[in-house]
Amino acid sequence: MPDNGLIQLEDIHFGYPQRRHLFAGINFHVSGGDLLGVVGANGSGKTTLFRILVGLLRPHRGMFNAFGRAIQSPPDYDELRRRIGFLFQDSEDQLFCPTVKEDVAFGPLNLGKSKTETLRIVEETLASLGMSGFADRISYELSGGEKRLVALATALAMQPDVLLLDEPASGLDPRSKRDLVEQLARIGGTQVIASHDMEFVRATCRRVIVMDAGKIVADGPTDAVLGDESLMLHHGLEVPHSLAAEGRIATDHHHGSGPSHGHGHGTSHERQEHT
Amino acid sequence: MALAEPFSTGNSLLHRLDPRAKLVAAIVWSVTLAALNDLRVLLLGVICAAVLLVAARLNLPRLLQRLLVVNIFIAFLWLFLPWSTGGEAVATWGPITITREGLLLSLQLTLRCNAIVWACIALLGTSRLVDVAQALRALRVPQKLVLILFFCVRYIQSIHDEYGRMAAAIKLRAFKPRTTFHTYRTYANLVGLLLVRGHDRADRVHEAMVCRGFDGRLRTLDHRRLQKRDIAAAALLTGLTIILVVFECLTTG
């Protein structure tokens, strides 16, 4: 476990009534400054992992540490949500106020900031995303890309230590996607991004984990993980076209400095099986 | 068109008044008008409401569109009440007898509804939904009710969009509504799915709010203070309502 670990999940168990053992002892960590991509096929547990990280779901068992303390009681979860900004898959869920300004102000006001301070935060946050002129725009009349950026602004206005972004690129046109990549690069800090869009993950993350059926099956530098063709194909994913174009696809399975496989259970076996 | 708040922006006196003052005036006005019966007094009420609408300087085509919707419902009353209310006959067509009492009742309801709706559009329509919600909270309406109202209006368009997508999906699969069990079942499924999706969305919105520190209280940037102008306006409208009541008492002896 790294010393500067911001978030650590150890031996986490979680399930739904219809899928009782989705996570059966998952381990996960995020370090300060990580730009971490979480990839996996549908139903692999990415969103559930995020919902646990932000305290919307409580693990049935296991240890959850964040920001140097164990997360157990409701006040711990409140503090957790204050320090982790979460961008939802559907921006429409996140924008419920009449105007952009009020949507962005919602979080700071709930944190007890004064009106003046909140307005300053709103202005600064919107300006940092290049959306200064959007303050009085009506949230539901924005385009998909604009909505996504405003939703991001609502999370950033909480001044979080970690940003969780669940499918931030879904439904965006190429230009909006490029804008988002630029903004995320500029924001920096610690970001965890779940996405099916491998190009987006490659453009935004330095480290990637692959999830499959509630397990973390690979963890390593972005290009090493995403460029492992057999790993990607075996877990229902595909190698980004840009990596293929650069000829940086690894087809053998014995990487010296490549991704570490088998965080979890029986993954080595799985890997042998598919090789 | 998304969430319809077409009259909430503007620069008229009514737009500038505090939503709490307008809300109090609208409640007093609506409750009183609902209890008045004299046609002359109700007509006076309609005139007062029309003055409010003029003062609000609303977009006329959109206003007429909205009033049309209200009056379509009232038109149904005119279809049924004149012959289904007992009283002195004024005209007879075959088995149908139009009564004086039926006509008067229809007229009374028309005037009453329009006086209330016109005033509410002028008073409440000129505030944003979130401000009306805040005003309701200020009047000690339970927070849960206020939030239910707020989110109903906020997400009604999303639910309508959802319905549109599902309706298009069933149409694309050659569905034609008929008086058959299959049609009833299809519509029942559609409504059921709409409820489930609405519930899911409600969950997600709540989670999004919780993630941003929501603790059950709706806070906004707009913290107005009641000014003399607001109190005067509320008093004026309440006074007007009292005058109507006095007229009613005088005319009915």
Short mmCIF file of C-alpha atoms in Angstrom, two decimals:
data_model
loop_
_atom_site.label_atom_id
_atom_site.label_comp_id
_atom_site.label_asym_id
_atom_site.label_seq_id
_atom_site.Cartn_x
_atom_site.Cartn_y
_atom_site.Cartn_z
CA MET A 1 0.00 0.00 0.00
CA PRO A 2 1.49 3.36 -0.91
CA ASP A 3 2.27 5.85 1.83
CA ASN A 4 0.32 8.63 0.21
CA GLY A 5 -2.78 6.48 -0.24
CA LEU A 6 -5.86 8.67 -0.17
CA ILE A 7 -8.39 5.87 -0.40
CA GLN A 8 -7.96 2.22 0.43
CA LEU A 9 -10.47 -0.57 0.18
CA GLU A 10 -9.36 -3.85 1.66
CA ASP A 11 -11.17 -7.15 1.42
CA ILE A 12 -14.42 -5.43 0.52
CA HIS A 13 -17.50 -7.62 0.17
CA PHE A 14 -20.64 -6.31 -1.42
CA GLY A 15 -23.61 -7.64 -3.34
CA TYR A 16 -27.11 -6.87 -4.48
CA PRO A 17 -30.14 -9.04 -3.77
CA GLN A 18 -30.00 -10.34 -7.34
CA ARG A 19 -26.19 -10.67 -7.32
CA ARG A 20 -25.15 -11.45 -3.81
CA HIS A 21 -21.39 -11.65 -4.20
CA LEU A 22 -20.49 -8.99 -6.72
CA PHE A 23 -17.44 -8.02 -4.68
CA ALA A 24 -15.96 -10.88 -2.72
CA GLY A 25 -12.87 -9.41 -1.14
CA ILE A 26 -11.87 -6.67 -3.54
CA ASN A 27 -8.77 -4.53 -2.80
CA PHE A 28 -8.39 -1.08 -4.28
CA HIS A 29 -6.34 1.99 -3.60
CA VAL A 30 -6.05 5.50 -4.89
CA SER A 31 -2.97 7.58 -4.16
CA GLY A 32 -2.67 11.35 -4.14
CA GLY A 33 -2.20 12.66 -7.66
CA ASP A 34 -3.38 9.43 -9.28
CA LEU A 35 -5.05 9.71 -12.64
CA LEU A 36 -6.67 6.32 -12.53
CA GLY A 37 -8.86 4.74 -15.17
CA VAL A 38 -11.31 1.99 -14.31
CA VAL A 39 -12.33 -0.06 -17.31
CA GLY A 40 -14.48 -3.12 -17.61
CA ALA A 41 -17.41 -4.56 -19.48
CA ASN A 42 -20.98 -3.77 -18.48
CA GLY A 43 -21.85 -5.24 -15.10
CA SER A 44 -18.22 -5.60 -14.08
CA GLY A 45 -18.80 -3.48 -10.97
CA LYS A 46 -17.30 -0.11 -11.94
CA THR A 47 -20.28 1.98 -10.91
CA THR A 48 -20.80 -0.07 -7.75
CA LEU A 49 -17.17 0.53 -6.83
CA PHE A 50 -17.66 4.26 -7.34
CA ARG A 51 -20.86 4.27 -5.30
CA ILE A 52 -18.99 2.57 -2.47
CA LEU A 53 -16.14 5.06 -2.76
CA VAL A 54 -18.51 7.99 -2.43
CA GLY A 55 -20.50 6.40 0.37
CA LEU A 56 -23.74 5.85 -1.52
CA LEU A 57 -23.41 2.13 -0.88
CA ARG A 58 -21.97 0.61 2.27
CA PRO A 59 -19.74 -2.46 1.98
CA HIS A 60 -21.05 -5.54 3.74
CA ARG A 61 -17.61 -6.38 5.00
CA GLY A 62 -14.04 -5.14 4.72
CA MET A 63 -12.00 -2.10 5.55
CA PHE A 64 -12.59 1.28 4.02
CA ASN A 65 -10.01 3.97 4.77
CA ALA A 66 -10.05 7.39 3.23
CA PHE A 67 -7.98 10.46 3.96
CA GLY A 68 -6.27 8.78 6.84
CA ARG A 69 -9.30 7.51 8.73
CA ALA A 70 -11.59 4.53 8.74
CA ILE A 71 -14.95 5.23 7.15
CA GLN A 72 -17.62 3.75 9.39
CA SER A 73 -20.15 6.13 10.85
CA PRO A 74 -22.55 8.51 9.08
CA PRO A 75 -20.39 11.57 9.92
CA ASP A 76 -17.45 9.76 8.28
CA TYR A 77 -19.53 9.32 5.15
CA ASP A 78 -20.59 12.98 5.22
CA GLU A 79 -16.95 14.01 5.41
CA LEU A 80 -16.10 11.52 2.66
CA ARG A 81 -18.67 13.03 0.31
CA ARG A 82 -17.39 16.49 1.12
CA ARG A 83 -13.91 15.46 -0.03
CA ILE A 84 -14.86 13.34 -3.04
CA GLY A 85 -16.53 14.96 -6.01
CA PHE A 86 -18.69 12.60 -8.02
CA LEU A 87 -19.70 13.16 -11.61
CA PHE A 88 -22.74 11.04 -12.39
CA GLN A 89 -23.20 9.10 -15.59
CA ASP A 90 -26.26 11.13 -16.53
CA SER A 91 -25.73 14.87 -16.06
CA GLU A 92 -29.48 15.34 -16.04
CA ASP A 93 -29.51 13.70 -12.60
CA GLN A 94 -26.99 16.18 -11.31
CA LEU A 95 -28.54 19.38 -12.59
CA PHE A 96 -31.79 20.07 -10.85
CA CYS A 97 -31.71 23.82 -10.19
CA PRO A 98 -33.14 26.38 -12.60
CA THR A 99 -29.86 28.04 -13.51
CA VAL A 100 -26.23 26.99 -13.86
CA LYS A 101 -25.24 29.40 -11.10
CA GLU A 102 -27.66 27.86 -8.62
CA ASP A 103 -26.67 24.34 -9.57
CA VAL A 104 -23.01 25.10 -8.97
CA ALA A 105 -23.86 26.97 -5.75
CA PHE A 106 -25.91 24.09 -4.34
CA GLY A 107 -22.92 22.23 -2.87
CA PRO A 108 -21.07 25.20 -1.33
CA LEU A 109 -24.31 26.48 0.24
CA ASN A 110 -24.90 23.05 1.79
CA LEU A 111 -21.36 23.18 3.16
CA GLY A 112 -22.35 26.32 5.02
CA LYS A 113 -20.46 28.81 2.87
CA SER A 114 -21.75 32.37 2.92
CA LYS A 115 -23.60 33.77 -0.06
CA THR A 116 -20.65 35.99 -0.99
CA GLU A 117 -18.16 33.17 -0.73
CA THR A 118 -20.45 30.85 -2.66
CA LEU A 119 -20.80 33.37 -5.47
CA ARG A 120 -17.02 33.70 -5.60
CA ILE A 121 -16.63 29.91 -5.79
CA VAL A 122 -19.26 29.71 -8.51
CA GLU A 123 -17.54 32.41 -10.56
CA GLU A 124 -14.11 30.87 -10.14
CA THR A 125 -15.27 27.34 -10.88
CA LEU A 126 -17.14 28.35 -14.02
CA ALA A 127 -14.23 30.50 -15.16
CA SER A 128 -11.81 27.61 -14.63
CA LEU A 129 -13.89 25.52 -17.00
CA GLY A 130 -14.21 28.35 -19.51
CA MET A 131 -17.90 28.76 -18.76
CA SER A 132 -18.01 32.25 -17.28
CA GLY A 133 -20.88 33.32 -19.47
CA PHE A 134 -23.01 30.38 -18.42
CA ALA A 135 -23.91 31.46 -14.87
CA ASP A 136 -27.42 32.62 -15.69
CA ARG A 137 -28.11 30.04 -18.38
CA ILE A 138 -30.92 27.59 -17.74
CA SER A 139 -29.36 24.22 -16.89
CA TYR A 140 -31.79 21.99 -18.77
CA GLU A 141 -31.44 24.01 -21.96
CA LEU A 142 -27.72 23.32 -22.31
CA SER A 143 -26.24 20.91 -24.84
CA GLY A 144 -24.98 17.50 -23.71
CA GLY A 145 -21.35 18.64 -23.59
CA GLU A 146 -22.23 21.82 -21.73
CA LYS A 147 -24.33 19.88 -19.26
CA ARG A 148 -21.41 17.57 -18.61
CA LEU A 149 -19.10 20.50 -17.93
CA VAL A 150 -21.64 22.16 -15.64
CA ALA A 151 -22.09 18.86 -13.82
CA LEU A 152 -18.31 18.76 -13.46
CA ALA A 153 -18.43 22.33 -12.14
CA THR A 154 -21.00 21.29 -9.52
CA ALA A 155 -18.57 18.64 -8.30
CA LEU A 156 -15.53 20.96 -8.46
CA ALA A 157 -17.35 23.68 -6.52
CA MET A 158 -17.21 21.40 -3.49
CA GLN A 159 -13.41 21.76 -3.78
CA PRO A 160 -12.90 18.00 -3.49
CA ASP A 161 -9.61 16.20 -2.94
CA VAL A 162 -10.58 13.40 -5.31
CA LEU A 163 -12.78 13.47 -8.41
CA LEU A 164 -14.73 10.36 -9.39
CA LEU A 165 -16.07 10.49 -12.91
CA ASP A 166 -18.50 7.81 -14.00
CA GLU A 167 -18.58 7.50 -17.79
CA PRO A 168 -17.80 11.19 -18.32
CA ALA A 169 -17.40 10.77 -22.08
CA SER A 170 -20.57 8.86 -22.80
CA GLY A 171 -22.90 10.59 -25.22
CA LEU A 172 -20.46 13.36 -26.01
CA ASP A 173 -19.56 14.37 -29.52
CA PRO A 174 -15.84 14.40 -30.41
CA ARG A 175 -15.42 18.12 -29.80
CA SER A 176 -17.10 17.99 -26.38
CA LYS A 177 -14.96 14.97 -25.58
CA ARG A 178 -11.80 16.88 -26.50
CA ASP A 179 -12.95 19.82 -24.37
CA LEU A 180 -13.52 17.50 -21.44
CA VAL A 181 -10.10 15.86 -21.86
CA GLU A 182 -8.48 19.31 -21.86
CA GLN A 183 -10.41 20.42 -18.81
CA LEU A 184 -9.57 17.29 -16.85
CA ALA A 185 -5.90 17.66 -17.74
CA ARG A 186 -6.00 21.25 -16.53
CA ILE A 187 -7.84 20.40 -13.31
CA GLY A 188 -5.28 17.74 -12.41
CA GLY A 189 -5.30 16.51 -8.82
CA THR A 190 -6.54 13.02 -8.10
CA GLN A 191 -9.04 11.65 -10.57
CA VAL A 192 -10.66 8.25 -10.93
CA ILE A 193 -12.42 7.77 -14.24
CA ALA A 194 -14.67 4.87 -15.19
CA SER A 195 -15.22 4.62 -18.90
CA HIS A 196 -15.89 2.31 -21.80
CA ASP A 197 -14.13 4.76 -24.06
CA MET A 198 -10.57 3.46 -24.18
CA GLU A 199 -9.28 6.45 -26.15
CA PHE A 200 -10.69 8.73 -23.49
CA VAL A 201 -9.09 6.67 -20.74
CA ARG A 202 -5.78 6.70 -22.58
CA ALA A 203 -6.00 10.47 -22.99
CA THR A 204 -6.80 11.15 -19.35
CA CYS A 205 -5.26 8.45 -17.15
CA ARG A 206 -1.77 7.35 -16.19
CA ARG A 207 -2.81 4.16 -14.44
CA VAL A 208 -5.60 1.77 -15.34
CA ILE A 209 -7.34 -1.07 -13.60
CA VAL A 210 -9.46 -3.63 -15.43
CA MET A 211 -12.54 -4.99 -13.71
CA ASP A 212 -14.44 -8.10 -14.61
CA ALA A 213 -17.26 -9.75 -12.67
CA GLY A 214 -16.53 -7.72 -9.55
CA LYS A 215 -12.81 -8.42 -9.55
CA ILE A 216 -9.83 -6.29 -10.38
CA VAL A 217 -8.04 -8.40 -12.94
CA ALA A 218 -5.26 -6.04 -13.96
CA ASP A 219 -3.62 -2.92 -12.64
CA GLY A 220 -0.80 -1.00 -14.24
CA PRO A 221 0.39 1.86 -16.42
CA THR A 222 -2.24 2.92 -18.94
CA ASP A 223 -0.52 1.90 -22.15
CA ALA A 224 0.72 -1.38 -20.72
CA VAL A 225 -2.78 -2.41 -19.63
CA LEU A 226 -4.73 -1.05 -22.58
CA GLY A 227 -2.13 -2.38 -25.00
CA ASP A 228 -2.42 -5.95 -23.72
CA GLU A 229 -4.65 -7.28 -26.47
CA SER A 230 -5.38 -10.69 -25.05
CA LEU A 231 -6.16 -9.24 -21.62
CA MET A 232 -8.49 -6.67 -23.11
CA LEU A 233 -10.27 -9.11 -25.41
CA HIS A 234 -10.60 -11.71 -22.70
CA HIS A 235 -12.42 -9.25 -20.47
CA GLY A 236 -14.78 -7.95 -23.14
CA LEU A 237 -12.78 -4.83 -23.98
CA GLU A 238 -10.72 -3.68 -26.90
CA VAL A 239 -7.35 -2.04 -27.43
CA PRO A 240 -7.59 1.68 -28.23
CA HIS A 241 -7.17 2.36 -31.93
CA SER A 242 -4.50 4.94 -31.21
CA LEU A 243 -2.33 2.29 -29.53
CA ALA A 244 -2.86 -0.06 -32.44
CA ALA A 245 -1.93 2.72 -34.84
CA GLU A 246 1.24 3.35 -32.88
CA GLY A 247 2.00 -0.35 -33.03
CA ARG A 248 2.18 -0.61 -29.27
CA ILE A 249 0.05 -3.66 -28.75
CA ALA A 250 1.42 -6.46 -26.63
CA THR A 251 0.17 -9.87 -27.63
CA ASP A 252 2.40 -12.01 -25.40
CA HIS A 253 1.55 -12.33 -21.71
CA HIS A 254 4.84 -12.02 -19.95
CA HIS A 255 5.45 -8.38 -19.41
CA GLY A 256 8.35 -7.42 -17.25
CA SER A 257 7.09 -3.94 -16.39
CA GLY A 258 3.55 -4.38 -17.64
CA PRO A 259 0.31 -4.62 -15.73
CA SER A 260 0.07 -6.72 -12.62
CA HIS A 261 -2.66 -9.29 -13.08
CA GLY A 262 -4.61 -10.99 -10.44
CA HIS A 263 -5.67 -8.47 -7.83
CA GLY A 264 -8.32 -10.60 -6.34
CA HIS A 265 -9.25 -14.14 -6.88
CA GLY A 266 -8.07 -16.77 -9.22
CA THR A 267 -7.15 -14.24 -11.84
CA SER A 268 -3.86 -15.90 -12.64
CA HIS A 269 -5.84 -18.99 -13.34
CA GLU A 270 -8.17 -17.03 -15.59
CA ARG A 271 -5.21 -15.61 -17.40
CA GLN A 272 -3.69 -19.03 -17.94
CA GLU A 273 -7.05 -20.25 -19.11
CA HIS A 274 -7.40 -17.62 -21.77
CA THR A 275 -3.84 -17.86 -22.91
CA MET B 1 -39.39 23.01 -24.69
CA ALA B 2 -38.20 21.86 -21.32
CA LEU B 3 -39.47 22.86 -17.91
CA ALA B 4 -42.00 25.58 -18.53
CA GLU B 5 -41.41 28.73 -16.53
CA PRO B 6 -42.19 31.08 -19.41
CA PHE B 7 -43.32 34.02 -17.29
CA SER B 8 -40.74 33.87 -14.53
CA THR B 9 -38.33 36.30 -16.13
CA GLY B 10 -39.28 39.91 -16.64
CA ASN B 11 -38.93 43.33 -15.19
CA SER B 12 -42.46 44.27 -14.19
CA LEU B 13 -43.43 45.33 -10.69
CA LEU B 14 -44.90 41.89 -10.09
CA HIS B 15 -41.62 40.23 -11.10
CA ARG B 16 -39.78 42.36 -8.58
CA LEU B 17 -42.11 41.64 -5.66
CA ASP B 18 -41.01 39.17 -3.03
CA PRO B 19 -42.40 35.68 -3.77
CA ARG B 20 -43.59 35.35 -0.17
CA ALA B 21 -45.78 38.43 -0.51
CA LYS B 22 -47.13 37.18 -3.82
CA LEU B 23 -47.74 33.72 -2.45
CA VAL B 24 -49.73 35.04 0.52
CA ALA B 25 -51.75 37.27 -1.79
CA ALA B 26 -52.38 34.39 -4.21
CA ILE B 27 -53.56 32.06 -1.43
CA VAL B 28 -55.89 34.67 0.09
CA TRP B 29 -57.21 35.55 -3.36
CA SER B 30 -57.80 31.95 -4.45
CA VAL B 31 -59.48 30.81 -1.23
CA THR B 32 -61.74 33.86 -1.16
CA LEU B 33 -62.70 33.71 -4.83
CA ALA B 34 -63.51 30.03 -4.47
CA ALA B 35 -66.07 30.95 -1.83
CA LEU B 36 -67.73 33.86 -3.67
CA ASN B 37 -70.93 33.28 -5.63
CA ASP B 38 -72.30 36.59 -6.85
CA LEU B 39 -71.70 36.96 -10.59
CA ARG B 40 -71.08 40.71 -10.40
CA VAL B 41 -68.50 40.25 -7.67
CA LEU B 42 -66.86 37.43 -9.61
CA LEU B 43 -66.81 39.62 -12.72
CA LEU B 44 -65.11 42.31 -10.64
CA GLY B 45 -62.62 39.65 -9.55
CA VAL B 46 -61.89 38.79 -13.17
CA ILE B 47 -61.30 42.46 -13.94
CA CYS B 48 -58.90 42.77 -11.01
CA ALA B 49 -57.06 39.64 -12.14
CA ALA B 50 -56.86 41.04 -15.67
CA VAL B 51 -55.30 44.21 -14.28
CA LEU B 52 -52.71 42.05 -12.53
CA LEU B 53 -51.97 40.23 -15.79
CA VAL B 54 -51.52 43.53 -17.59
CA ALA B 55 -49.25 44.76 -14.79
CA ALA B 56 -47.15 41.59 -15.11
CA ARG B 57 -46.47 42.41 -18.79
CA LEU B 58 -46.38 38.79 -19.86
CA ASN B 59 -45.78 37.38 -23.31
CA LEU B 60 -49.28 37.59 -24.81
CA PRO B 61 -49.25 34.60 -27.19
CA ARG B 62 -47.90 32.30 -24.50
CA LEU B 63 -50.37 33.69 -22.00
CA LEU B 64 -53.29 33.10 -24.36
CA GLN B 65 -52.01 29.60 -25.04
CA ARG B 66 -52.02 28.85 -21.32
CA LEU B 67 -55.45 30.41 -20.76
CA LEU B 68 -56.78 28.38 -23.67
CA VAL B 69 -55.76 25.16 -21.95
CA VAL B 70 -57.58 26.20 -18.77
CA ASN B 71 -60.67 27.24 -20.67
CA ILE B 72 -60.82 24.00 -22.64
CA PHE B 73 -61.56 22.30 -19.34
CA ILE B 74 -64.14 24.93 -18.54
CA ALA B 75 -65.75 24.34 -21.95
CA PHE B 76 -66.54 20.81 -20.82
CA LEU B 77 -68.52 22.28 -17.93
CA TRP B 78 -70.60 24.26 -20.45
CA LEU B 79 -71.27 21.03 -22.31
CA PHE B 80 -72.73 19.27 -19.31
CA LEU B 81 -73.86 21.65 -16.58
CA PRO B 82 -76.59 23.64 -18.43
CA TRP B 83 -78.75 20.54 -19.01
CA SER B 84 -77.76 18.45 -16.03
CA THR B 85 -78.63 21.08 -13.42
CA GLY B 86 -82.24 21.27 -12.35
CA GLY B 87 -84.15 24.56 -12.47
CA GLU B 88 -86.15 26.93 -14.68
CA ALA B 89 -86.06 25.82 -18.33
CA VAL B 90 -84.87 28.37 -20.85
CA ALA B 91 -84.66 26.14 -23.93
CA THR B 92 -85.55 22.57 -24.83
CA TRP B 93 -84.13 20.37 -27.61
CA GLY B 94 -85.74 16.97 -27.60
CA PRO B 95 -84.95 15.31 -24.31
CA ILE B 96 -82.42 18.03 -23.36
CA THR B 97 -83.58 20.98 -21.30
CA ILE B 98 -81.25 23.88 -20.71
CA THR B 99 -81.89 25.50 -17.33
CA ARG B 100 -81.25 29.02 -16.14
CA GLU B 101 -79.55 27.70 -13.02
CA GLY B 102 -77.30 25.48 -15.13
CA LEU B 103 -76.21 28.41 -17.28
CA LEU B 104 -75.62 30.62 -14.26
CA LEU B 105 -73.62 27.91 -12.55
CA SER B 106 -71.47 27.46 -15.67
CA LEU B 107 -70.91 31.19 -15.91
CA GLN B 108 -70.10 31.37 -12.23
CA LEU B 109 -67.52 28.61 -12.51
CA THR B 110 -66.02 30.19 -15.62
CA LEU B 111 -65.59 33.54 -13.92
CA ARG B 112 -64.31 32.00 -10.72
CA CYS B 113 -61.76 29.75 -12.42
CA ASN B 114 -60.48 32.51 -14.66
CA ALA B 115 -60.21 35.02 -11.82
CA ILE B 116 -58.18 32.54 -9.79
CA VAL B 117 -56.00 31.26 -12.65
CA TRP B 118 -55.30 34.73 -14.03
CA ALA B 119 -54.27 36.04 -10.63
CA CYS B 120 -52.13 32.98 -9.92
CA ILE B 121 -50.34 33.32 -13.25
CA ALA B 122 -49.72 36.99 -12.55
CA LEU B 123 -48.59 36.41 -8.98
CA LEU B 124 -46.92 33.00 -8.94
CA GLY B 125 -45.97 32.65 -12.60
CA THR B 126 -43.78 35.73 -12.27
CA SER B 127 -41.55 33.94 -9.76
CA ARG B 128 -39.23 31.06 -10.44
CA LEU B 129 -40.22 27.69 -9.11
CA VAL B 130 -37.30 27.59 -6.71
CA ASP B 131 -38.36 30.96 -5.27
CA VAL B 132 -41.94 29.78 -4.84
CA ALA B 133 -40.56 26.70 -3.07
CA GLN B 134 -38.54 28.97 -0.77
CA ALA B 135 -41.63 31.09 -0.14
CA LEU B 136 -43.60 27.97 0.78
CA ARG B 137 -40.87 27.05 3.25
CA ALA B 138 -41.01 30.55 4.69
CA LEU B 139 -44.74 30.03 5.22
CA ARG B 140 -43.91 26.88 7.21
CA VAL B 141 -45.14 24.40 4.63
CA PRO B 142 -43.43 21.08 5.49
CA GLN B 143 -40.10 20.67 3.74
CA LYS B 144 -41.05 17.30 2.28
CA LEU B 145 -44.12 18.73 0.56
CA VAL B 146 -42.09 21.62 -0.80
CA LEU B 147 -39.44 19.27 -2.18
CA ILE B 148 -42.07 17.01 -3.72
CA LEU B 149 -43.62 20.00 -5.45
CA PHE B 150 -40.25 21.33 -6.57
CA PHE B 151 -39.04 18.06 -8.04
CA CYS B 152 -42.40 17.19 -9.59
CA VAL B 153 -42.28 20.36 -11.62
CA ARG B 154 -38.53 20.13 -12.25
CA TYR B 155 -38.63 16.60 -13.61
CA ILE B 156 -42.05 16.48 -15.20
CA GLN B 157 -40.47 17.31 -18.55
CA SER B 158 -37.89 14.53 -18.17
CA ILE B 159 -40.68 12.08 -17.44
CA HIS B 160 -42.60 13.40 -20.43
CA ASP B 161 -39.49 12.90 -22.59
CA GLU B 162 -39.15 9.39 -21.23
CA TYR B 163 -42.79 8.73 -22.12
CA GLY B 164 -42.17 10.13 -25.62
CA ARG B 165 -39.24 7.75 -26.16
CA MET B 166 -41.20 4.74 -24.97
CA ALA B 167 -44.27 5.71 -27.00
CA ALA B 168 -42.06 6.06 -30.09
CA ALA B 169 -40.48 2.69 -29.37
CA ILE B 170 -43.82 0.90 -29.25
CA LYS B 171 -45.05 2.77 -32.33
CA LEU B 172 -41.94 1.67 -34.23
CA ARG B 173 -42.92 -1.90 -33.51
CA ALA B 174 -46.21 -1.48 -35.37
CA PHE B 175 -48.31 -0.89 -32.28
CA LYS B 176 -51.70 0.65 -32.99
CA PRO B 177 -53.95 1.44 -30.05
CA ARG B 178 -57.25 -0.42 -30.31
CA THR B 179 -59.93 -1.43 -27.88
CA THR B 180 -58.20 -4.70 -27.16
CA PHE B 181 -56.68 -6.41 -24.18
CA HIS B 182 -53.27 -6.17 -25.87
CA THR B 183 -53.58 -2.37 -26.05
CA TYR B 184 -54.60 -2.10 -22.40
CA ARG B 185 -51.72 -4.33 -21.38
CA THR B 186 -49.24 -2.34 -23.47
CA TYR B 187 -50.37 0.93 -21.93
CA ALA B 188 -50.29 -0.60 -18.46
CA ASN B 189 -46.70 -1.74 -19.10
CA LEU B 190 -45.79 1.68 -20.39
CA VAL B 191 -47.21 3.45 -17.33
CA GLY B 192 -45.60 0.90 -15.03
CA LEU B 193 -42.21 1.32 -16.66
CA LEU B 194 -42.59 5.08 -16.49
CA LEU B 195 -43.19 4.80 -12.74
CA VAL B 196 -40.18 2.53 -12.29
CA ARG B 197 -37.94 4.83 -14.32
CA GLY B 198 -39.30 7.86 -12.46
CA HIS B 199 -38.47 6.14 -9.20
CA ASP B 200 -34.96 5.29 -10.41
CA ARG B 201 -34.39 8.85 -11.48
CA ALA B 202 -35.65 10.13 -8.14
CA ASP B 203 -33.10 7.87 -6.45
CA ARG B 204 -30.28 9.12 -8.63
CA VAL B 205 -31.20 12.77 -8.16
CA HIS B 206 -31.35 12.24 -4.41
CA GLU B 207 -27.93 10.62 -4.49
CA ALA B 208 -26.56 13.50 -6.54
CA MET B 209 -27.93 15.88 -3.91
CA VAL B 210 -26.52 13.85 -1.02
CA CYS B 211 -23.13 13.86 -2.74
CA ARG B 212 -23.25 17.62 -2.60
CA GLY B 213 -24.03 17.86 1.07
CA PHE B 214 -27.84 17.95 0.92
CA ASP B 215 -29.29 17.48 4.39
CA GLY B 216 -32.99 17.93 3.68
CA ARG B 217 -32.99 21.70 3.49
CA LEU B 218 -33.19 23.49 0.17
CA ARG B 219 -30.77 26.42 0.17
CA THR B 220 -30.56 28.98 -2.60
CA LEU B 221 -28.49 32.03 -3.36
CA ASP B 222 -31.51 34.27 -3.22
CA HIS B 223 -32.05 35.49 0.33
CA ARG B 224 -34.42 38.36 -0.09
CA ARG B 225 -35.65 40.54 2.68
CA LEU B 226 -39.25 41.63 2.71
CA GLN B 227 -39.38 45.28 1.78
CA LYS B 228 -42.09 47.82 2.46
CA ARG B 229 -43.07 47.57 -1.19
CA ASP B 230 -43.71 43.82 -0.83
CA ILE B 231 -45.77 44.23 2.31
CA ALA B 232 -47.74 47.06 0.71
CA ALA B 233 -48.46 44.96 -2.37
CA ALA B 234 -49.60 41.99 -0.30
CA ALA B 235 -51.76 44.28 1.83
CA LEU B 236 -53.25 45.91 -1.28
CA LEU B 237 -54.18 42.58 -2.83
CA THR B 238 -55.55 41.27 0.45
CA GLY B 239 -57.51 44.53 0.86
CA LEU B 240 -58.91 44.07 -2.64
CA THR B 241 -60.03 40.59 -1.68
CA ILE B 242 -61.74 41.92 1.42
CA ILE B 243 -63.56 44.51 -0.70
CA LEU B 244 -64.87 41.71 -2.91
CA VAL B 245 -66.11 39.86 0.17
CA VAL B 246 -67.82 43.01 1.41
CA PHE B 247 -69.48 43.46 -2.01
CA GLU B 248 -70.66 39.89 -1.89
CA CYS B 249 -72.13 40.40 1.57
CA LEU B 250 -73.85 43.62 0.48
CA THR B 251 -75.30 42.18 -2.74
CA THR B 252 -76.58 39.03 -1.10
CA GLY B 253 -78.03 40.99 1.79
#
